[in-house]
PDB file of C-alpha atoms and ligand atoms in Angstrom:
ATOM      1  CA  UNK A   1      58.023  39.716-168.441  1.00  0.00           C
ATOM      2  CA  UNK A   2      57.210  42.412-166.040  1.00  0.00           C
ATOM      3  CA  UNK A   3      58.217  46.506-166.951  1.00  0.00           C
ATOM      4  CA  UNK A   4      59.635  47.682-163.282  1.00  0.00           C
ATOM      5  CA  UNK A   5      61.685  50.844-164.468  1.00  0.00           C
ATOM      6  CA  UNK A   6      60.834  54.063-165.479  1.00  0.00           C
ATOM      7  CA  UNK A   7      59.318  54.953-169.012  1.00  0.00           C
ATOM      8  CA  UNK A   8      60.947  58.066-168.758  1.00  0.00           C
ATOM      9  CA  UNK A   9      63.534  57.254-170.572  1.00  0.00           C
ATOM     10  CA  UNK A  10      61.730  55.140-173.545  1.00  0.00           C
ATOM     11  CA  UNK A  11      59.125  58.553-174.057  1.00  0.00           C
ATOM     12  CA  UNK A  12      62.032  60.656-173.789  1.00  0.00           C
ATOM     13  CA  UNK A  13      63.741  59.001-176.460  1.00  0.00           C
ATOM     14  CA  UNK A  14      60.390  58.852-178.801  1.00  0.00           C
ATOM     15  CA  UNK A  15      59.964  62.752-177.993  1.00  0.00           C
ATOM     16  CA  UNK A  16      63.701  63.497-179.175  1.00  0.00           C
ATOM     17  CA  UNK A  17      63.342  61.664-182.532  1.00  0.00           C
ATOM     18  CA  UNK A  18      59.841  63.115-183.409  1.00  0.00           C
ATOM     19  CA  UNK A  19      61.605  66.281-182.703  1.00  0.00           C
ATOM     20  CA  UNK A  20      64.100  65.769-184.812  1.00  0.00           C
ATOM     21  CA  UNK A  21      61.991  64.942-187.833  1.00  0.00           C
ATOM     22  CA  UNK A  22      59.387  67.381-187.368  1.00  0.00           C
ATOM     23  CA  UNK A  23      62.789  69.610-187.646  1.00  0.00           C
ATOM     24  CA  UNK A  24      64.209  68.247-190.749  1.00  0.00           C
ATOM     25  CA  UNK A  25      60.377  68.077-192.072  1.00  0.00           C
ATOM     26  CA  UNK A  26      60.622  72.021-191.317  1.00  0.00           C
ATOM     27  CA  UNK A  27      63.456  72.508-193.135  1.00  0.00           C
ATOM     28  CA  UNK A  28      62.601  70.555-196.452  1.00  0.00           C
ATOM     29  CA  UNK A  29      58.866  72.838-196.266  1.00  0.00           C
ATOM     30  CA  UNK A  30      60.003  76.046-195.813  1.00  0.00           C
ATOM     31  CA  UNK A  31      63.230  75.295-198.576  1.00  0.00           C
ATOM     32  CA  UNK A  32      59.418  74.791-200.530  1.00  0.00           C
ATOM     33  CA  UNK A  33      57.769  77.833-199.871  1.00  0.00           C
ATOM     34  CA  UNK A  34      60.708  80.433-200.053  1.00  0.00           C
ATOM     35  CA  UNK A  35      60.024  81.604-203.408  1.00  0.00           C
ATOM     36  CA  UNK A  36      56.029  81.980-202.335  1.00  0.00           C
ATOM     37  CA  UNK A  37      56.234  82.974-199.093  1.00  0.00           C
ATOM     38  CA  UNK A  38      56.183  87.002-198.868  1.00  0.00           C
ATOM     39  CA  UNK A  39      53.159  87.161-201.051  1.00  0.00           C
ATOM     40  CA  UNK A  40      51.578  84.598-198.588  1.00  0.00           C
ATOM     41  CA  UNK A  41      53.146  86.343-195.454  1.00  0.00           C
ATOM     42  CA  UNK A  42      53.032  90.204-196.472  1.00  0.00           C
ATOM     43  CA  UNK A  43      49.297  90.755-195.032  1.00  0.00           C
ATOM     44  CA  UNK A  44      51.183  90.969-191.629  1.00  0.00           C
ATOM     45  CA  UNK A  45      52.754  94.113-192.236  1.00  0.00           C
ATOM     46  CA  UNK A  46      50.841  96.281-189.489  1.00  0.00           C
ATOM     47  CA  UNK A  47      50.858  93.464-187.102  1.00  0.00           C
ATOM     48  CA  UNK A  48      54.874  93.266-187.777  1.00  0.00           C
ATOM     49  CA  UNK A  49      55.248  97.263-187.474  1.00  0.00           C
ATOM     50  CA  UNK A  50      53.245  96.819-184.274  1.00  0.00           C
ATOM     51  CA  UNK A  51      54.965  93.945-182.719  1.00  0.00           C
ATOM     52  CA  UNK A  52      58.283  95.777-183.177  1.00  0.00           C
ATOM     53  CA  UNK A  53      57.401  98.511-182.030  1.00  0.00           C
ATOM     54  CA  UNK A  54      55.962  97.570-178.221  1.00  0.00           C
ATOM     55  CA  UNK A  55      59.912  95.914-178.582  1.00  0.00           C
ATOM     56  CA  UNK A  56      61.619  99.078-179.547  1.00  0.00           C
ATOM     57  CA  UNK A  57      64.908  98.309-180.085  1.00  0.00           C
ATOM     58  CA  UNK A  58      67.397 100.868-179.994  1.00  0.00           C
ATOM     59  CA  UNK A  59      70.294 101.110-182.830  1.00  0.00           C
ATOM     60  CA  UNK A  60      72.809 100.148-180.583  1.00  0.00           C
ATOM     61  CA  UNK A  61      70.790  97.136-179.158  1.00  0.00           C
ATOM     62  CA  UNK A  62      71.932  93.516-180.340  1.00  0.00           C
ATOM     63  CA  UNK A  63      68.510  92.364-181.817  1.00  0.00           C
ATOM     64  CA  UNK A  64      68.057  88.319-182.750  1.00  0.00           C
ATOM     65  CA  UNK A  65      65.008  87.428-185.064  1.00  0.00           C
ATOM     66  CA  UNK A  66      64.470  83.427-184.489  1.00  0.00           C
ATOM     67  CA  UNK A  67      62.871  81.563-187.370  1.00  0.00           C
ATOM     68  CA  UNK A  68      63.636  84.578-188.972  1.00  0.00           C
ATOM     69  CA  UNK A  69      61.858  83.655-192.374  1.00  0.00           C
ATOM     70  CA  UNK A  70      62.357  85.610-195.577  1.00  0.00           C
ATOM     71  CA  UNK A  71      63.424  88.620-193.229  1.00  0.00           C
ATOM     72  CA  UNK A  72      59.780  90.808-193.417  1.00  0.00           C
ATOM     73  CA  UNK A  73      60.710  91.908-190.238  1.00  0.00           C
ATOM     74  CA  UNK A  74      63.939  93.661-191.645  1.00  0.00           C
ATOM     75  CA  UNK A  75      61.590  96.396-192.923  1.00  0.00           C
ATOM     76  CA  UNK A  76      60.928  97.565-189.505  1.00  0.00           C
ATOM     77  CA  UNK A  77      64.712  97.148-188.176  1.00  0.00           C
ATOM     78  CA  UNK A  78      66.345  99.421-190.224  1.00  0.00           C
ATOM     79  CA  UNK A  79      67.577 101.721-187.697  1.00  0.00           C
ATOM     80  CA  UNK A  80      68.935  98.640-186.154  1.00  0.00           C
ATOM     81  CA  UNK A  81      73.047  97.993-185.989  1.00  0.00           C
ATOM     82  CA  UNK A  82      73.295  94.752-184.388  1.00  0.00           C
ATOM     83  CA  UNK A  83      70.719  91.788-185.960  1.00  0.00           C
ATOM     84  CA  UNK A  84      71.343  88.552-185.615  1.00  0.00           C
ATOM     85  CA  UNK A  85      68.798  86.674-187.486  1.00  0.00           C
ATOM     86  CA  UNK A  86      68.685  82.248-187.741  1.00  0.00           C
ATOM     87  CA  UNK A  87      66.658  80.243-189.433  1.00  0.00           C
ATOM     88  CA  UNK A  88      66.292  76.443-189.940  1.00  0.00           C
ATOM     89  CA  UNK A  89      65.855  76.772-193.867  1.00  0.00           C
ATOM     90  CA  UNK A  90      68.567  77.523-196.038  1.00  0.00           C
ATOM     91  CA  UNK A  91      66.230  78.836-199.075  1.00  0.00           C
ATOM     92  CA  UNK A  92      64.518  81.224-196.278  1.00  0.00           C
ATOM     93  CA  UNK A  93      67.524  82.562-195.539  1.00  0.00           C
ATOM     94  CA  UNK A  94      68.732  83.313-198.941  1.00  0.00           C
ATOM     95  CA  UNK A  95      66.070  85.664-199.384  1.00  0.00           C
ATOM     96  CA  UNK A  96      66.655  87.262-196.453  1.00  0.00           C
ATOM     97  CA  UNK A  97      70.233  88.183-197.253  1.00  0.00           C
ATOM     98  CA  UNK A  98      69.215  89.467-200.685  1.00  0.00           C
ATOM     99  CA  UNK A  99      66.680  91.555-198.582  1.00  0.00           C
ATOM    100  CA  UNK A 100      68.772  92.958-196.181  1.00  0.00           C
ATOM    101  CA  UNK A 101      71.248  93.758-199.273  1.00  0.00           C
ATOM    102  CA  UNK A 102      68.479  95.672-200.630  1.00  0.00           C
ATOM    103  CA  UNK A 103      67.620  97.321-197.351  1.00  0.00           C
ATOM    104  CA  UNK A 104      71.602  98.751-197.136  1.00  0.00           C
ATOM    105  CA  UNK A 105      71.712  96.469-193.413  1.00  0.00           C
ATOM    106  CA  UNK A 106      74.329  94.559-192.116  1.00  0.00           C
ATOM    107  CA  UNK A 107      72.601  91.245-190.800  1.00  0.00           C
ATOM    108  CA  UNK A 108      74.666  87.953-189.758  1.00  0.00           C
ATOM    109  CA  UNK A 109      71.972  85.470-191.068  1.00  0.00           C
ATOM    110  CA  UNK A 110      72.809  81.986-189.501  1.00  0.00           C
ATOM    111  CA  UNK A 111      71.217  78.348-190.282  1.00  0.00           C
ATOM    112  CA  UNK A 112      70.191  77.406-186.863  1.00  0.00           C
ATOM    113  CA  UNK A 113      67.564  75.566-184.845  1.00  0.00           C
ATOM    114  CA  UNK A 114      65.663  77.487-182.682  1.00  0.00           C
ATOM    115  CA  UNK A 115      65.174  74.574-180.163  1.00  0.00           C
ATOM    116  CA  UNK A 116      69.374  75.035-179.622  1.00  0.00           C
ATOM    117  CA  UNK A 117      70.734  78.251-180.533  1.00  0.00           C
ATOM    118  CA  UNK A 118      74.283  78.512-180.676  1.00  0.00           C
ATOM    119  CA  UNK A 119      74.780  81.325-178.530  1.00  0.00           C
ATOM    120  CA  UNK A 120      76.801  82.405-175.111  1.00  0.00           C
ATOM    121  CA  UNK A 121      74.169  83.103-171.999  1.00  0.00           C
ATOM    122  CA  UNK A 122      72.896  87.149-172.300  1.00  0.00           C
ATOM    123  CA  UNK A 123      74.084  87.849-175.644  1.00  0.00           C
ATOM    124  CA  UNK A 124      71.082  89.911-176.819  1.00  0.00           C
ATOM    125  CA  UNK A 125      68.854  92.683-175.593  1.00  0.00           C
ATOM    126  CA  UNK A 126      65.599  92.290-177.612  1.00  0.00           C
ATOM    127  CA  UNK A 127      64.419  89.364-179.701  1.00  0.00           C
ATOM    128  CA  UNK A 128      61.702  89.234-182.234  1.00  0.00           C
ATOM    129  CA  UNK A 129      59.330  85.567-182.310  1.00  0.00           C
ATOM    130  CA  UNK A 130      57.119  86.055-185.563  1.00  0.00           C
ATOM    131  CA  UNK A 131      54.788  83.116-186.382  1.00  0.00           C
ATOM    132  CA  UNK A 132      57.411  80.788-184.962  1.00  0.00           C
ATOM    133  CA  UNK A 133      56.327  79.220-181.876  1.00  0.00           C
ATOM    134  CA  UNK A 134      53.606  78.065-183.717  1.00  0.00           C
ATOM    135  CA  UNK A 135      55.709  76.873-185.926  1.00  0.00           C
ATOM    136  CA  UNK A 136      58.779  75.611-183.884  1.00  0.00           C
ATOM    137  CA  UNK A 137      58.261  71.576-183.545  1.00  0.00           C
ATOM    138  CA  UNK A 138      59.227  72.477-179.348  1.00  0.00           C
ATOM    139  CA  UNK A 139      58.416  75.994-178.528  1.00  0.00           C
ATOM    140  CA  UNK A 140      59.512  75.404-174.782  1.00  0.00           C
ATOM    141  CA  UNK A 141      62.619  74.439-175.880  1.00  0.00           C
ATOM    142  CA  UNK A 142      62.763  77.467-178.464  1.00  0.00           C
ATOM    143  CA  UNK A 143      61.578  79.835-175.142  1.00  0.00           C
ATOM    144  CA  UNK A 144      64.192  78.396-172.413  1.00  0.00           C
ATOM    145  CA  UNK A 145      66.783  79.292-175.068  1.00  0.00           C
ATOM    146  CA  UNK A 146      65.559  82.288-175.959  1.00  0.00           C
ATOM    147  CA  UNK A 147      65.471  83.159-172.702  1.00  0.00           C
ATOM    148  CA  UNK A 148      69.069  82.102-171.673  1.00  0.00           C
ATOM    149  CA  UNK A 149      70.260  83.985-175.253  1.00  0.00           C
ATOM    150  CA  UNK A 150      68.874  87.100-173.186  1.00  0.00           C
ATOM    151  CA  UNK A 151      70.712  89.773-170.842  1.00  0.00           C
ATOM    152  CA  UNK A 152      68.919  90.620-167.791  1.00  0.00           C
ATOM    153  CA  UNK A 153      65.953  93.178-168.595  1.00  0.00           C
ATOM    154  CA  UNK A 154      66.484  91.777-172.131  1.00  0.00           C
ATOM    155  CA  UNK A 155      62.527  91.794-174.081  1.00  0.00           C
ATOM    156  CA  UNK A 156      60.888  89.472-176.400  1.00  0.00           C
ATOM    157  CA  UNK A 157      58.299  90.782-179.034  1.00  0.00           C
ATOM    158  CA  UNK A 158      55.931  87.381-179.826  1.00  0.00           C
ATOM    159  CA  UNK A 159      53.201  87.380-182.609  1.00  0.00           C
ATOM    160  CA  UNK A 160      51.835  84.075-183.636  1.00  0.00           C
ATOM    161  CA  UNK A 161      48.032  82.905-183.455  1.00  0.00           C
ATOM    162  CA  UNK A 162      47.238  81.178-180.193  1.00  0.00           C
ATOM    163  CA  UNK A 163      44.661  79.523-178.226  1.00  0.00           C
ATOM    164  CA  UNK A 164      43.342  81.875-175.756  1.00  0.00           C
ATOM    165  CA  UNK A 165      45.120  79.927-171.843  1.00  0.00           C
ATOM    166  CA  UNK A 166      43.201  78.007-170.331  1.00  0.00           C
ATOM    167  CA  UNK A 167      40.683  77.518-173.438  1.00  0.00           C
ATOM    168  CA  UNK A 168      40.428  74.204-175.050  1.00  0.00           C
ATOM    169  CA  UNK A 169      40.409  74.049-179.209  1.00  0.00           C
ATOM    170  CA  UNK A 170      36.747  73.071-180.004  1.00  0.00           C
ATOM    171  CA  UNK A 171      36.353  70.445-182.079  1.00  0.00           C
ATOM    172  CA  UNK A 172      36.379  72.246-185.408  1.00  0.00           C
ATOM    173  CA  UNK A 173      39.930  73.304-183.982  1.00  0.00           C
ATOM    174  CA  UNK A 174      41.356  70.205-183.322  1.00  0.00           C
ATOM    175  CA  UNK A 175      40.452  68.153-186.559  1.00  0.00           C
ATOM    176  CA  UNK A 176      41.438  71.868-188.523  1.00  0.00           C
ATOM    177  CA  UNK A 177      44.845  71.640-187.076  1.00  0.00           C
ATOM    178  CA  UNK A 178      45.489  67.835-187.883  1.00  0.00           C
ATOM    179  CA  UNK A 179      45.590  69.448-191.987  1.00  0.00           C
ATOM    180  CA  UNK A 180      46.909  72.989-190.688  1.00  0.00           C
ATOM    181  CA  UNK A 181      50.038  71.580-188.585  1.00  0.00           C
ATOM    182  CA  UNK A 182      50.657  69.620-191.646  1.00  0.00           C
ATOM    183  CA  UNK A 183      50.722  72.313-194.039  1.00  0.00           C
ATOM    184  CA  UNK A 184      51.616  75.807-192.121  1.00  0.00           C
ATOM    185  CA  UNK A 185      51.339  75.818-188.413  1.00  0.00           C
ATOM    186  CA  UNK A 186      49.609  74.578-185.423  1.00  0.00           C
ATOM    187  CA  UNK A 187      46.564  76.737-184.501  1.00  0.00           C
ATOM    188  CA  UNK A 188      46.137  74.908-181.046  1.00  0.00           C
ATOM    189  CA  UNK A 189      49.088  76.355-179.280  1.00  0.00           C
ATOM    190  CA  UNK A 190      48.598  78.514-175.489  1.00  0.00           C
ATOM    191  CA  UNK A 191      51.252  81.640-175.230  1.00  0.00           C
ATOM    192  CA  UNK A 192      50.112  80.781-171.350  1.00  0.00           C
ATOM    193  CA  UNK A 193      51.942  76.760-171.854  1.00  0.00           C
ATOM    194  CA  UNK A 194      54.792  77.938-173.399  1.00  0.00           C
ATOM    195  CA  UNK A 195      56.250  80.704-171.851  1.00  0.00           C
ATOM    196  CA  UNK A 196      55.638  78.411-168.334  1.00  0.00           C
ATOM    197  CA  UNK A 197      58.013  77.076-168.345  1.00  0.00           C
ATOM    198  CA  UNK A 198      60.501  80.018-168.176  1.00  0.00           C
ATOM    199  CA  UNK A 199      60.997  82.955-165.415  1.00  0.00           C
ATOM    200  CA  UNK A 200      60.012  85.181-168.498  1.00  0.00           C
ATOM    201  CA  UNK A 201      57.025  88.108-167.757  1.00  0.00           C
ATOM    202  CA  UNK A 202      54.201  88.980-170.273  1.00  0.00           C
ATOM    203  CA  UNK A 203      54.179  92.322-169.634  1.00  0.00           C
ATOM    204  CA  UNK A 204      51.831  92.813-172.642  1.00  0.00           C
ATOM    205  CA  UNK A 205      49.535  91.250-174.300  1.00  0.00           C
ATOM    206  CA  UNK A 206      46.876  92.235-177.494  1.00  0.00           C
ATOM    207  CA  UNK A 207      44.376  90.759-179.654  1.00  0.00           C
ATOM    208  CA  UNK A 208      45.794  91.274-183.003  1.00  0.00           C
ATOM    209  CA  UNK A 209      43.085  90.485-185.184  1.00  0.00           C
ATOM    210  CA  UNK A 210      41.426  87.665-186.758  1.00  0.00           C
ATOM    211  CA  UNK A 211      38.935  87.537-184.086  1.00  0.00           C
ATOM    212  CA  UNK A 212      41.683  86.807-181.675  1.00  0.00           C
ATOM    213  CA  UNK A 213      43.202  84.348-183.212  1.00  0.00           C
ATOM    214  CA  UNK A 214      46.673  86.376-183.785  1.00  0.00           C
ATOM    215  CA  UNK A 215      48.241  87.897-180.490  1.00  0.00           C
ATOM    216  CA  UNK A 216      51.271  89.905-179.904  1.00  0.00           C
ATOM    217  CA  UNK A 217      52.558  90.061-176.443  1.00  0.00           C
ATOM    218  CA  UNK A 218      55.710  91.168-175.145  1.00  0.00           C
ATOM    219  CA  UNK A 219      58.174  89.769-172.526  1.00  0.00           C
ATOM    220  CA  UNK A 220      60.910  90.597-170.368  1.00  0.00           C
ATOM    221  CA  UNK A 221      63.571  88.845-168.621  1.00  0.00           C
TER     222      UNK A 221
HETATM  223  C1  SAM B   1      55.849  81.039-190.663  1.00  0.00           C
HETATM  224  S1  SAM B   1      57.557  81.298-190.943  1.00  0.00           S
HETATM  225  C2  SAM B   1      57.837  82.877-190.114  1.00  0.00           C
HETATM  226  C3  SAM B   1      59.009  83.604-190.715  1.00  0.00           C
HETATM  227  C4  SAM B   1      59.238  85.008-190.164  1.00  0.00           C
HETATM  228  N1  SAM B   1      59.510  85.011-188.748  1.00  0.00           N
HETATM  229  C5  SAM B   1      58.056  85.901-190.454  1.00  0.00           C
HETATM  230  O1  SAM B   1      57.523  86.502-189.518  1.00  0.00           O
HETATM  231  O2  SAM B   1      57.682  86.007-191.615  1.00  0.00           O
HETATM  232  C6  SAM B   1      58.301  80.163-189.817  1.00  0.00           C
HETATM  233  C7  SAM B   1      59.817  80.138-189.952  1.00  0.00           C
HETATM  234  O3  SAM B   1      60.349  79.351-188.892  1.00  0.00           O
HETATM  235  C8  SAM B   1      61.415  78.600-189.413  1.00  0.00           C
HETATM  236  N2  SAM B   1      61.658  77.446-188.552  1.00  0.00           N
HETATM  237  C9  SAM B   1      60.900  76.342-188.397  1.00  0.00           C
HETATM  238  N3  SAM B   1      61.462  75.512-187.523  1.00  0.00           N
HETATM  239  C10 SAM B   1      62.594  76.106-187.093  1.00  0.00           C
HETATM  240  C11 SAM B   1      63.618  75.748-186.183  1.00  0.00           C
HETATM  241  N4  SAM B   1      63.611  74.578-185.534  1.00  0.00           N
HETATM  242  N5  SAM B   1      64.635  76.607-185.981  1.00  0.00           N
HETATM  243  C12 SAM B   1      64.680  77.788-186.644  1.00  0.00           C
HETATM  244  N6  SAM B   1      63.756  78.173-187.532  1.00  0.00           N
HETATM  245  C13 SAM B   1      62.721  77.345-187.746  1.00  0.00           C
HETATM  246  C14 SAM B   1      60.951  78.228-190.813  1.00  0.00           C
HETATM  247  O4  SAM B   1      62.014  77.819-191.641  1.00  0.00           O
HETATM  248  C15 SAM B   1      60.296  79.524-191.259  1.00  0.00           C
HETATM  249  O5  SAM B   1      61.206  80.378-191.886  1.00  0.00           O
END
């Protein structure tokens, strides 16, 4: 028998349910690491205080932290009225609300995916992406809705470890990132690739250490 129509449809399909685990594996991993993860995370604290503050959000601002994690970021967000923060793992989360009972804040901490967020169009003037696009099984996805979730003007505050564009992972990269991915996070990601395939602008963008292997770069709609 001969194949006339489209594969579209067929690699579509396979993308969506790869997705869809790599989601679910997500979930079940970070549920894991919860109880571990600030002293594995908490070396990020200048790159954090940095990142948020090339966002600057003001008090009155609605803020949204996606893949929000333990809440680390809450530290810097004090001053903040209005955060929204999701994540996909329950156990993440529950640390985060203990943290932002200890920090005196008001935060509505949601179980979300990132790749869909439950939002209305322009709902939020400045959201925070730590270490989550590299995380995030589809960061384009986890971009466009970021930047529908966005008002007009609206910035994004990204810090993550990428691939400088246009580069290509050597080969010590690539076979690194088949254990990394599996583990943590994908170290082969471009900032350049993802944010493609929205209207977003990098306005900024900065080594942030690790021989430029972390960057934090800021957007606006
Ligand atoms: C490396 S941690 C970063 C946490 C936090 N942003 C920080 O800076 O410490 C990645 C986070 O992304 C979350 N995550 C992974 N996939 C997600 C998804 N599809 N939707 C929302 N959160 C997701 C994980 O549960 C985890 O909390």
């Amino acid at each position: 028998m001969v194949w006339t129509g489209s594969a579209w449809p067929v690699l579509n399909r396979k993308f969506a349910v790869r997705r869809e685990w790599a989601t679910r594996f997500n979930r079940w991993r970070y549920d894991v690491y919860a109880p571990l993860y600030d002293k594995l995370a908490q070396g990020f604290a200048a790159q954090r205080r940095r990142s948020l503050g090339l966002l600057n959000p003001q008090p009155g601002e609605q803020v949204l932290l996606v893949g929000a994690g333990t809440g680390l970021d809450l530290d810097f967000l004090v001053r903040c009225r209005h955060v929204t923060a999701i994540d996909i793992a329950p156990a993440m989360l529950q640390q985060l609300k203990e943290r932002a009972e200890r920090l005196g804040m008001a935060v509505r901490a949601l179980e979300m995916d990132g790749q869909q967020l439950d939002f209305p169009d322009a709902s939020f003037d400045a959201v925070a992406l730590h270490l989550v696009l590299a995380v995030i099984p589809d960061p384009q996805a986890c971009i466009r809705e970021v930047e529908r979730v966005l008002k007009p003007g609206g910035r994004v505050a990204v810090f993550d470890k990428f691939l400088a564009d246009r580069s290509r992972a050597p080969l010590w990269r690539r076979a690194g990132n088949l254990v990394a991915r599996f583990v943590a996070t994908d170290i082969n990601r471009r900032l350049g690739d993802i944010v493609s395939v929205t209207k977003l602008q990098r306005i900024h963008d900065e080594d942030a250490g690790l021989g430029g292997f972390l960057h934090i770069a800021l957007l606006r709609k």
